[in-house]
PDB file of C-alpha atoms in Angstrom:
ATOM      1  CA  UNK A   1      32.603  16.489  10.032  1.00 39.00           C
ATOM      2  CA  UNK A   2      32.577  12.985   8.769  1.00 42.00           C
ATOM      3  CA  UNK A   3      29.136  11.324   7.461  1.00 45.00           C
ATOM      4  CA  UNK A   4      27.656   8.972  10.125  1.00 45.00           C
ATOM      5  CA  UNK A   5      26.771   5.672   9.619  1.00 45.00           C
ATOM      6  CA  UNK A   6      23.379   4.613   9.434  1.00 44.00           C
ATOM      7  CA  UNK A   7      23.713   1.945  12.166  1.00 43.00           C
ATOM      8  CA  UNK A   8      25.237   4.296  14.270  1.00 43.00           C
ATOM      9  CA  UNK A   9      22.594   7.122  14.575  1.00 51.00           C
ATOM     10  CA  UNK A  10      21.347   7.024  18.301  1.00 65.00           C
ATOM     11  CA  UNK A  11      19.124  10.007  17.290  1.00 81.00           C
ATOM     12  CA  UNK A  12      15.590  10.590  16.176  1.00 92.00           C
ATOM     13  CA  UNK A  13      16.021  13.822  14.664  1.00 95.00           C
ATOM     14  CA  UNK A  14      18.666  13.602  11.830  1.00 94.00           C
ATOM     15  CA  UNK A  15      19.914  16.269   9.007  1.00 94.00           C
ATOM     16  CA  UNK A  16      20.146  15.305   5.577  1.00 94.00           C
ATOM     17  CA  UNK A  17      21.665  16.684   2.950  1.00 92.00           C
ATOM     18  CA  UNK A  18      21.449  15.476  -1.159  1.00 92.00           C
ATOM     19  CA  UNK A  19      23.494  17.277  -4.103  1.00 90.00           C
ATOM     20  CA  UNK A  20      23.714  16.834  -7.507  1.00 92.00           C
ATOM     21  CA  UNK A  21      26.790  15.286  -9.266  1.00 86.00           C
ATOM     22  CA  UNK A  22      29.790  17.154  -9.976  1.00 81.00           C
ATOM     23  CA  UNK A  23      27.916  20.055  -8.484  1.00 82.00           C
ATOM     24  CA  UNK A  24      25.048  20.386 -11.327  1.00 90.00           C
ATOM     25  CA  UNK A  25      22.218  22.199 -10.634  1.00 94.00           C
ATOM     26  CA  UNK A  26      19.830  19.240 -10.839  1.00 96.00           C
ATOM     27  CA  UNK A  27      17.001  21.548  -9.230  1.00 96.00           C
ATOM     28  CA  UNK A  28      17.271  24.337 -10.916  1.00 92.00           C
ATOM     29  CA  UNK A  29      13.979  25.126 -12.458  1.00 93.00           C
ATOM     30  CA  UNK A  30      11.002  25.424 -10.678  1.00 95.00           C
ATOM     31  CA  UNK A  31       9.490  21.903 -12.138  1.00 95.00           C
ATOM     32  CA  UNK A  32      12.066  20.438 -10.746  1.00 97.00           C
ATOM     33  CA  UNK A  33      11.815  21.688  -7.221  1.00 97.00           C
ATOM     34  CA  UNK A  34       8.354  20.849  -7.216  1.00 96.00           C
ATOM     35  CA  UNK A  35       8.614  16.967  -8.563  1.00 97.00           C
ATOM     36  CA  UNK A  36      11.493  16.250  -5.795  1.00 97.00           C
ATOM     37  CA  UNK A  37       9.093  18.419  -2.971  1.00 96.00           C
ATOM     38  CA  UNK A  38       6.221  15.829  -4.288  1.00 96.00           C
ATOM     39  CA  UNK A  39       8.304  13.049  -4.235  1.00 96.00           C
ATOM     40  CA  UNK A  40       9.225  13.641  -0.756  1.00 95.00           C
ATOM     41  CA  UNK A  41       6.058  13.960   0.672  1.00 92.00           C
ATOM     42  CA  UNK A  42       4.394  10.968  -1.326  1.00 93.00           C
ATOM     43  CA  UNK A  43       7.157   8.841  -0.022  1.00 92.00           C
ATOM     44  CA  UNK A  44       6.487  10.250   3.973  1.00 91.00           C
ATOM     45  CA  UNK A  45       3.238   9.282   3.338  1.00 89.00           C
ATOM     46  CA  UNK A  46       3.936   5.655   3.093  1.00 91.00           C
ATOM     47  CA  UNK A  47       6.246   5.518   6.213  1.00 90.00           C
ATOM     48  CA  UNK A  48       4.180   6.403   9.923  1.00 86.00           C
ATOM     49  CA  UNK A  49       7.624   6.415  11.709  1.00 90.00           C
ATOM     50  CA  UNK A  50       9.134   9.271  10.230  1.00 93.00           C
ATOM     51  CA  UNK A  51       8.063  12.607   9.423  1.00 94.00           C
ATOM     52  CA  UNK A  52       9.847  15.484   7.340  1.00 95.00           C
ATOM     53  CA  UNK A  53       9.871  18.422   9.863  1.00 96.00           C
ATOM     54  CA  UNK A  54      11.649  21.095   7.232  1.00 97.00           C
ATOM     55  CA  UNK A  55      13.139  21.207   4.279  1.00 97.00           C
ATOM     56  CA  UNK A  56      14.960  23.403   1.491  1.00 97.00           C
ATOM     57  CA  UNK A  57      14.999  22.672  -2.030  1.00 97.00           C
ATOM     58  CA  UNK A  58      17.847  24.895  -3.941  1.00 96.00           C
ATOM     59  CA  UNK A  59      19.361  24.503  -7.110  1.00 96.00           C
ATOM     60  CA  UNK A  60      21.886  22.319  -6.471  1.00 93.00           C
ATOM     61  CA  UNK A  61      21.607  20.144  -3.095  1.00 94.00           C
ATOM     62  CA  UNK A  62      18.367  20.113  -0.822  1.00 96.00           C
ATOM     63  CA  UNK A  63      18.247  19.793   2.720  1.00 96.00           C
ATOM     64  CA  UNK A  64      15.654  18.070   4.480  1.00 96.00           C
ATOM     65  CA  UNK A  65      15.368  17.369   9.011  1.00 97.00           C
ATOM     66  CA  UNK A  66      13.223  14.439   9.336  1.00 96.00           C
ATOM     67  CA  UNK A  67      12.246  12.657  12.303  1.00 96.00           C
ATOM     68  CA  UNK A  68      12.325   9.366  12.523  1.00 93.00           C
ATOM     69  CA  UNK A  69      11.239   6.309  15.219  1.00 90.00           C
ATOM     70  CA  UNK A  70      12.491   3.768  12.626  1.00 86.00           C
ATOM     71  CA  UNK A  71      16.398   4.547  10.783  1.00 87.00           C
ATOM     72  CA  UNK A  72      16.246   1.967   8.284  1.00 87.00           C
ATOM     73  CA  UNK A  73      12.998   3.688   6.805  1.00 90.00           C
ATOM     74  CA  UNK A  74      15.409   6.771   6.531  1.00 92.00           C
ATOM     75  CA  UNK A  75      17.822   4.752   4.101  1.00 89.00           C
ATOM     76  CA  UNK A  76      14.534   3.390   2.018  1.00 91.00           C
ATOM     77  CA  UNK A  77      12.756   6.758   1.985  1.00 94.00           C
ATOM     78  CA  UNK A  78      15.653   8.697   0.339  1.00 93.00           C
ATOM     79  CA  UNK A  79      16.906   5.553  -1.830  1.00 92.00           C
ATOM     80  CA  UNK A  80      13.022   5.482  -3.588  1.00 94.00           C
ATOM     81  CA  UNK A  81      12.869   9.306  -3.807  1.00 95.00           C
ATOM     82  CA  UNK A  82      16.314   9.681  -5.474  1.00 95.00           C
ATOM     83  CA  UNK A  83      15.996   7.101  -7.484  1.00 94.00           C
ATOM     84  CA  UNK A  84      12.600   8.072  -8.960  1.00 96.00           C
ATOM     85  CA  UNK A  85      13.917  12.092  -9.079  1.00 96.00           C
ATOM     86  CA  UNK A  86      17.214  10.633 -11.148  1.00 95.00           C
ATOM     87  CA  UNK A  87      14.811   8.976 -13.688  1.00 96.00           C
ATOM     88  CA  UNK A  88      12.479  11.519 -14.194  1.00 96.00           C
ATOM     89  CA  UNK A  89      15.412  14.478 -14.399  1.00 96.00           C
ATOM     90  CA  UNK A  90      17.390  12.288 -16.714  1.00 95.00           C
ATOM     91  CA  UNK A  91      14.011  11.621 -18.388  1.00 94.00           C
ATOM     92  CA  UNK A  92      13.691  15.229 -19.411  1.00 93.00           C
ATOM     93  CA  UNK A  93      16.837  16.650 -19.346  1.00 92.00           C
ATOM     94  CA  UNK A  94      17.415  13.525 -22.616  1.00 92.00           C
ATOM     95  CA  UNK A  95      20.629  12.318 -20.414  1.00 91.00           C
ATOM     96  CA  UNK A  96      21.695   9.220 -18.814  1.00 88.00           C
ATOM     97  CA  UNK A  97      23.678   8.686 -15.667  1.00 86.00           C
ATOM     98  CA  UNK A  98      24.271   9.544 -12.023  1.00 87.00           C
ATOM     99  CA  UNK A  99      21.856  12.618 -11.008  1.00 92.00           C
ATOM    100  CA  UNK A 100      23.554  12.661  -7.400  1.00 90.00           C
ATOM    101  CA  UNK A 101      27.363  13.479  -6.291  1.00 81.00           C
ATOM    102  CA  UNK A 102      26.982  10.908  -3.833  1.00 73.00           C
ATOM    103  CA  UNK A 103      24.399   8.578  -1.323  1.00 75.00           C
ATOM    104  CA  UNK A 104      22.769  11.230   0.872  1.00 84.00           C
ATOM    105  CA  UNK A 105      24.604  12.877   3.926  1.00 85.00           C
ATOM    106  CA  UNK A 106      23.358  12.643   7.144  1.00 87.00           C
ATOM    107  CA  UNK A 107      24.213  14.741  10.719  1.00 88.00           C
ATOM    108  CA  UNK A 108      22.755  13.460  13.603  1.00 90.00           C
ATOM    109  CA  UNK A 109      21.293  16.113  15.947  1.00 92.00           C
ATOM    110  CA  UNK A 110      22.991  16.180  18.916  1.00 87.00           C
ATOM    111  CA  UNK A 111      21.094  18.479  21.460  1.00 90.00           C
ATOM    112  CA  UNK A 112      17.746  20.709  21.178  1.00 92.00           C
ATOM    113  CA  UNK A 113      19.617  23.901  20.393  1.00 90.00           C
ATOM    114  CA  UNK A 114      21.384  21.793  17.551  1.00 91.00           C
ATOM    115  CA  UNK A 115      17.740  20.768  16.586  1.00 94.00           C
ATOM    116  CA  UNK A 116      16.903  24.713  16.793  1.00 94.00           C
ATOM    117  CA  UNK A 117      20.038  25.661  14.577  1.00 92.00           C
ATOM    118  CA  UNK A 118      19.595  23.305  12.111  1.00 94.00           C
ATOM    119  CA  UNK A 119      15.861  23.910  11.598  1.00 96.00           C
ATOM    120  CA  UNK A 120      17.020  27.925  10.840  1.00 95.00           C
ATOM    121  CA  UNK A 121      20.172  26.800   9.138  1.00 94.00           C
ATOM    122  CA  UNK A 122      17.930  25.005   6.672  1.00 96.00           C
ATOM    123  CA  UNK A 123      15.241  27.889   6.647  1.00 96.00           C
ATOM    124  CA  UNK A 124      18.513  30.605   5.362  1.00 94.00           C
ATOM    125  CA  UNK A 125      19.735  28.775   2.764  1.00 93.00           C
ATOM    126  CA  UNK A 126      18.625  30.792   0.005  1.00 94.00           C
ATOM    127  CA  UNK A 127      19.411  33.938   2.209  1.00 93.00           C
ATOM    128  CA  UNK A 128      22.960  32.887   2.384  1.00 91.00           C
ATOM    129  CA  UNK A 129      23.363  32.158  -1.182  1.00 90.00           C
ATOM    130  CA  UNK A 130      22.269  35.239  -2.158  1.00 93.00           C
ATOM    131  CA  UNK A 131      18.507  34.515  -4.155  1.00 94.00           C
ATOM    132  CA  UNK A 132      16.771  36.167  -1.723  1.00 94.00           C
ATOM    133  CA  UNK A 133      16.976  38.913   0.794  1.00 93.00           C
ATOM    134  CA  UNK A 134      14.791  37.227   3.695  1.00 93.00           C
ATOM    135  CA  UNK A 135      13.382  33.402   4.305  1.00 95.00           C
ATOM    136  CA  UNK A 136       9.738  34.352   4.089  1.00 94.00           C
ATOM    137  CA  UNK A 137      10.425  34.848  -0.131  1.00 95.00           C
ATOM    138  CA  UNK A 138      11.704  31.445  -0.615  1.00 96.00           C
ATOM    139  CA  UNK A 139       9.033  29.279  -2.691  1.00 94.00           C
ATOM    140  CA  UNK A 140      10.848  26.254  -1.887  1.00 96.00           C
ATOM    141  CA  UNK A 141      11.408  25.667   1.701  1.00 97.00           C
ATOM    142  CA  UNK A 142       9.360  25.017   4.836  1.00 97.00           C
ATOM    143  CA  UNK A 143      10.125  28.463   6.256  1.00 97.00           C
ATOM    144  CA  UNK A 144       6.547  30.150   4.970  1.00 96.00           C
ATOM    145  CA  UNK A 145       4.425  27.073   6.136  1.00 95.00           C
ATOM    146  CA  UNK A 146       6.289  27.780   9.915  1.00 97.00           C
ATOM    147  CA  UNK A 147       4.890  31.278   9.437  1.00 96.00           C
ATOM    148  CA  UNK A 148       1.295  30.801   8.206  1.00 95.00           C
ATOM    149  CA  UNK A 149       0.876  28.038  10.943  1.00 94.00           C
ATOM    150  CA  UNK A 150       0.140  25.478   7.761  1.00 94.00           C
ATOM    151  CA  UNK A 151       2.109  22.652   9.534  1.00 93.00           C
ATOM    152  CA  UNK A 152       1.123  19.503  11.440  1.00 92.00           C
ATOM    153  CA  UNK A 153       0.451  20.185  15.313  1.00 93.00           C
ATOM    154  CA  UNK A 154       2.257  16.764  15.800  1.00 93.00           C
ATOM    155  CA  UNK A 155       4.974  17.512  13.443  1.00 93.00           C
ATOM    156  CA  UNK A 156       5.445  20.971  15.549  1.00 95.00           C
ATOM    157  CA  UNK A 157       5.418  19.412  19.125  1.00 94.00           C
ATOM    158  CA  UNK A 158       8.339  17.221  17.733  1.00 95.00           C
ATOM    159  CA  UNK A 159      10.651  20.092  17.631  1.00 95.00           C
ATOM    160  CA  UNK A 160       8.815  22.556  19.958  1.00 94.00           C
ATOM    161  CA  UNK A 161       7.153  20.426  22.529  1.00 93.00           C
ATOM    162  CA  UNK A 162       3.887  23.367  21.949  1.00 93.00           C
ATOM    163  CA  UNK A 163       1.522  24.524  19.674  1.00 92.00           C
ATOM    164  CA  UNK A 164       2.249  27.537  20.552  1.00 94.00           C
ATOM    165  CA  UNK A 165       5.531  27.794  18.919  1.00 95.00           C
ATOM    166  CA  UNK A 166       5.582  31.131  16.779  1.00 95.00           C
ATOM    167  CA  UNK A 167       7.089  33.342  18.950  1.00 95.00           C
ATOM    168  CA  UNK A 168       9.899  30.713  19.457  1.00 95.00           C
ATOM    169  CA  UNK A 169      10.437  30.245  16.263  1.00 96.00           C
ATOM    170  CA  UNK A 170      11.078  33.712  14.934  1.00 95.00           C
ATOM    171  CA  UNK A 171      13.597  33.844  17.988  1.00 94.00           C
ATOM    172  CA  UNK A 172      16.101  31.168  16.610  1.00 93.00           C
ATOM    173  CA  UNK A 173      15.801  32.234  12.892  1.00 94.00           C
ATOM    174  CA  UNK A 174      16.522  35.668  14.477  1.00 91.00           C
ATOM    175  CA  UNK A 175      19.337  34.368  17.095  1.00 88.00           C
ATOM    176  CA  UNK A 176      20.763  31.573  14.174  1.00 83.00           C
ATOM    177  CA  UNK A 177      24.244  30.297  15.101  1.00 73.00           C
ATOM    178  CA  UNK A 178      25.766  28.318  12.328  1.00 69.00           C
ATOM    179  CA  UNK A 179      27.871  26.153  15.664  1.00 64.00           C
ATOM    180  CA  UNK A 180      27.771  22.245  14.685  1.00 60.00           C
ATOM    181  CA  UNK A 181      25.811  22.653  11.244  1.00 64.00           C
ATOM    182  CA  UNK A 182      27.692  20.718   8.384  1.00 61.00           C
ATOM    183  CA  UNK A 183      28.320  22.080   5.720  1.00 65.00           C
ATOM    184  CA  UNK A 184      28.374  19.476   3.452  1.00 61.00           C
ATOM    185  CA  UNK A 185      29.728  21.354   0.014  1.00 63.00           C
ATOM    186  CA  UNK A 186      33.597  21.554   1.887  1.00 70.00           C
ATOM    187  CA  UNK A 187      33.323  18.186   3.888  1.00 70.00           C
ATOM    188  CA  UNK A 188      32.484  16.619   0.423  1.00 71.00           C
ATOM    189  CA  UNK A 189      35.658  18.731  -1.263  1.00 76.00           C
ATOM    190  CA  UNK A 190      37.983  17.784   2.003  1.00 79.00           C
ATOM    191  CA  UNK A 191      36.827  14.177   1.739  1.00 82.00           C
ATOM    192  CA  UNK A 192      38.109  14.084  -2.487  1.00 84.00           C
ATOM    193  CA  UNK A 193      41.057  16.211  -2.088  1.00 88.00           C
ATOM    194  CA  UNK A 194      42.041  13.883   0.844  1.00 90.00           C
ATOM    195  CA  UNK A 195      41.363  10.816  -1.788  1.00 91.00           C
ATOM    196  CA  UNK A 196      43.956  12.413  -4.387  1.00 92.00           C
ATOM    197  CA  UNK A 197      46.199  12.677  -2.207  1.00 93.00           C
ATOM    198  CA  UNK A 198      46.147   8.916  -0.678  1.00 94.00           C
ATOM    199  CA  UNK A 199      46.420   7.546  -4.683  1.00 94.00           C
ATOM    200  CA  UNK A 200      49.059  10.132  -5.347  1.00 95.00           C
ATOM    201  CA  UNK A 201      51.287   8.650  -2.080  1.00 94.00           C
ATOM    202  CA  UNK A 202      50.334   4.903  -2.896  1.00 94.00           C
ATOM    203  CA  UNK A 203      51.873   5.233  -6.705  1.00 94.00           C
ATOM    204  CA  UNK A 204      55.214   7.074  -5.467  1.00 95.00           C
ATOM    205  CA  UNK A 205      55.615   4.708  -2.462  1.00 93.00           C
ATOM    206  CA  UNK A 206      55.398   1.830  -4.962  1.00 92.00           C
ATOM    207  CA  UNK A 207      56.969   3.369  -8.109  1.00 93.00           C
ATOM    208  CA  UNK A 208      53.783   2.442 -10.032  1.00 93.00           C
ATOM    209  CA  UNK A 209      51.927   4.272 -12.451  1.00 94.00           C
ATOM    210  CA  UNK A 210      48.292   4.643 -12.222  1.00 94.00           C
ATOM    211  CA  UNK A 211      47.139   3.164 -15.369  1.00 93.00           C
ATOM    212  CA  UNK A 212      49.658   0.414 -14.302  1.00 94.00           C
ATOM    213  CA  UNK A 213      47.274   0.055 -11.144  1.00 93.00           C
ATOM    214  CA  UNK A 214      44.229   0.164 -12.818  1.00 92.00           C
ATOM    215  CA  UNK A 215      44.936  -2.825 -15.396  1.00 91.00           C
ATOM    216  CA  UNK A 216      45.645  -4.729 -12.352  1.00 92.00           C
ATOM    217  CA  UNK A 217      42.629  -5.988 -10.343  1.00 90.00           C
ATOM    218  CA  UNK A 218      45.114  -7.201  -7.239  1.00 91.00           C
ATOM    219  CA  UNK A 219      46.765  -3.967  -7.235  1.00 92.00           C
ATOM    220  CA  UNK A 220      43.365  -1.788  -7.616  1.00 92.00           C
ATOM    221  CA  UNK A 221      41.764  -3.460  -4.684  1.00 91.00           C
ATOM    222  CA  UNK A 222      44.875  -2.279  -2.841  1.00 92.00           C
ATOM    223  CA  UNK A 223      44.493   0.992  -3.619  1.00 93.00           C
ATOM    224  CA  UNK A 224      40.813   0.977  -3.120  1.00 91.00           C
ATOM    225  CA  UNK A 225      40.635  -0.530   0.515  1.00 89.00           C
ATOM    226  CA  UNK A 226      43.404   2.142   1.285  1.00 90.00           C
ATOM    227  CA  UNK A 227      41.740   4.767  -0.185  1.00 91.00           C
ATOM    228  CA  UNK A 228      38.198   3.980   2.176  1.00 84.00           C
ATOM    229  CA  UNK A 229      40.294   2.849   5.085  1.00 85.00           C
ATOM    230  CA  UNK A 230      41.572   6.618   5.577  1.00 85.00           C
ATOM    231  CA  UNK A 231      38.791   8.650   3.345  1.00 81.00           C
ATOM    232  CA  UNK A 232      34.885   9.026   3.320  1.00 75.00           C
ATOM    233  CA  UNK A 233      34.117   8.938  -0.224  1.00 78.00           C
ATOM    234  CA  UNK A 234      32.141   6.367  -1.765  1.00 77.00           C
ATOM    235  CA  UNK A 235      32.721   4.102  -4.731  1.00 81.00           C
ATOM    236  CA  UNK A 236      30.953   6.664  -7.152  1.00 78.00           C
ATOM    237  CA  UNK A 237      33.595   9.214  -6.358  1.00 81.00           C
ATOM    238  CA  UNK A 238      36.098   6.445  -6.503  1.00 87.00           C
ATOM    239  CA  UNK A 239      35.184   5.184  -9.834  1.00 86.00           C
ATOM    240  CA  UNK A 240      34.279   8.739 -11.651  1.00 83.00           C
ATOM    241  CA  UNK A 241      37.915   9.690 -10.188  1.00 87.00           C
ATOM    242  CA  UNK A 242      39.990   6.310 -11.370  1.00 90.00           C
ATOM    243  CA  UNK A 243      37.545   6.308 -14.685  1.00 88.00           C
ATOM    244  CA  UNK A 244      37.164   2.656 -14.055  1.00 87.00           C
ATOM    245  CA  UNK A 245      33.572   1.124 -14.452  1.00 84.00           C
ATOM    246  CA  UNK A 246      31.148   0.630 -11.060  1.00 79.00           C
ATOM    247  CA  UNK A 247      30.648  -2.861 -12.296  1.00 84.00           C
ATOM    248  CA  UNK A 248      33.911  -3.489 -11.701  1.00 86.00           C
ATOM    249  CA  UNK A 249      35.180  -2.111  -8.212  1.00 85.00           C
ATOM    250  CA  UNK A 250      31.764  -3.798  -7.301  1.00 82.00           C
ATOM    251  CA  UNK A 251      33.031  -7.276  -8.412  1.00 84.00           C
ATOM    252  CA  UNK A 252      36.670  -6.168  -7.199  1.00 83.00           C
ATOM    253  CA  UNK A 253      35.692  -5.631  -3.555  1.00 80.00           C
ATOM    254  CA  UNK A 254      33.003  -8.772  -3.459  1.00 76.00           C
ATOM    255  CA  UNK A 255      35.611 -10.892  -4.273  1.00 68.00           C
ATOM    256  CA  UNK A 256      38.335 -10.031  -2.023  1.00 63.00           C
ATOM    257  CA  UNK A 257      35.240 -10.505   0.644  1.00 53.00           C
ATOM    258  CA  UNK A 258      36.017 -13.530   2.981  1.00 40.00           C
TER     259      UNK A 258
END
């Protein structure tokens, strides 16, 4: 499923989904769980328009449903809390660099069974992945707060319409279809293999060599606008791919802008 644009999203209940670069488990001790959890919910707190409704921290990606009145204050929420995870994890980890494989994912939720799968989807993360036998022994996820009623009543209306929502709620982690959920680990690996192959076909349709392309800024842009005309990877991917600094493709595609 291809990543929707943030101008695009007609929908106030959206999935997102954050991993680490090059798959690293940037979450993998329980520290760090905690300092991205805290992050999160400092940053909510700043923003009345959109609320975090669950969320699942693992080792290597996290995935959050928020609610939100206001989109753009989806794109600043998870810019600030990424930004300030990346320096602290870099910070203590004594390394320098990206600390996510891309900008965030997003799904927008199309229907309130979608809403319902997607809530469970994110509660049996850790169950699918094997570090748990059952949700409710999962530190780092929303799933025991749903239990011990330790939620917002307002939060709970937004996906339930009720306060009385228990019952309901066991139902669809019981009756969990994985139908419409992304799964963002093989769109992410469909998305780069699909890049590979569009710079493999541009070199042997022009007879050029890709170190050839790469000392040419004409010939680079050319590759790069083909490249994100037909594939959804961003620049990161691009430039950690090419090995070609993110200075550059930034002053590359600014100046072909007219």
């Amino acid at each position: 499923m291809p990543r929707v644009s943030r101008t695009s999203i007609n929908s106030k209940y959206i999935h997102v989904i954050t991993q680490g670069i090059k798959k690293e488990y940037i979450f993998k001790n329980d520290k760090y769980k905690k300092e991205y959890t805290k992050l999160l919910n400092d940053m909510l707190n700043e923003y009345e328009n959109t609320k975090l409704l669950a969320y699942c921290i693992m080792d290597n990606h996290a995935h959050l449903l928020i609610y939100t009145d206001k989109i753009e204050e989806l794109s600043k929420i998870m810019s600030r809390v990424n930004t300030s995870y990346g320096i602290f994890y870099n910070k203590h980890r004594m390394r320098v660099g990206y600390v996510f494989r891309n900008r965030y994912y997003t799904q927008e939720i199309a229907d309130k069974e979608h809403l319902f799968n997607t809530l469970a989807y994110i509660h049996k993360n850790p169950v699918k992945a094997g570090m748990v036998k059952n949700e409710n022994q999962y530190k780092f996820s929303s799933y025991k707060n749903y239990i011990q009623k330790n939620v917002n009543i307002e939060d709970i209306k937004l996906i339930f319409g009720t306060e009385d929502y228990l019952k309901q709620f066991k139902f669809i982690h019981k009756n969990f279809s994985s139908e419409n959920i992304v799964d963002v680990k093989e769109e992410q690996e469909k998305s780069e293999e699909k890049m590979k192959k569009i710079i493999i076909r541009f070199c042997n349709e022009n007879n050029w060599e890709l170190d050839y392309i790469k000392k040419n800024n004409y010939l680079l842009l050319l590759l790069i606008n083909n490249i994100k005309n037909n594939c959804d990877v961003t620049n990161k991917v691009i430039t950690e791919y090419l090995k070609i600094g993110k200075n550059r493709i930034y002053n590359i595609l600014k100046k072909s802008i007219v």
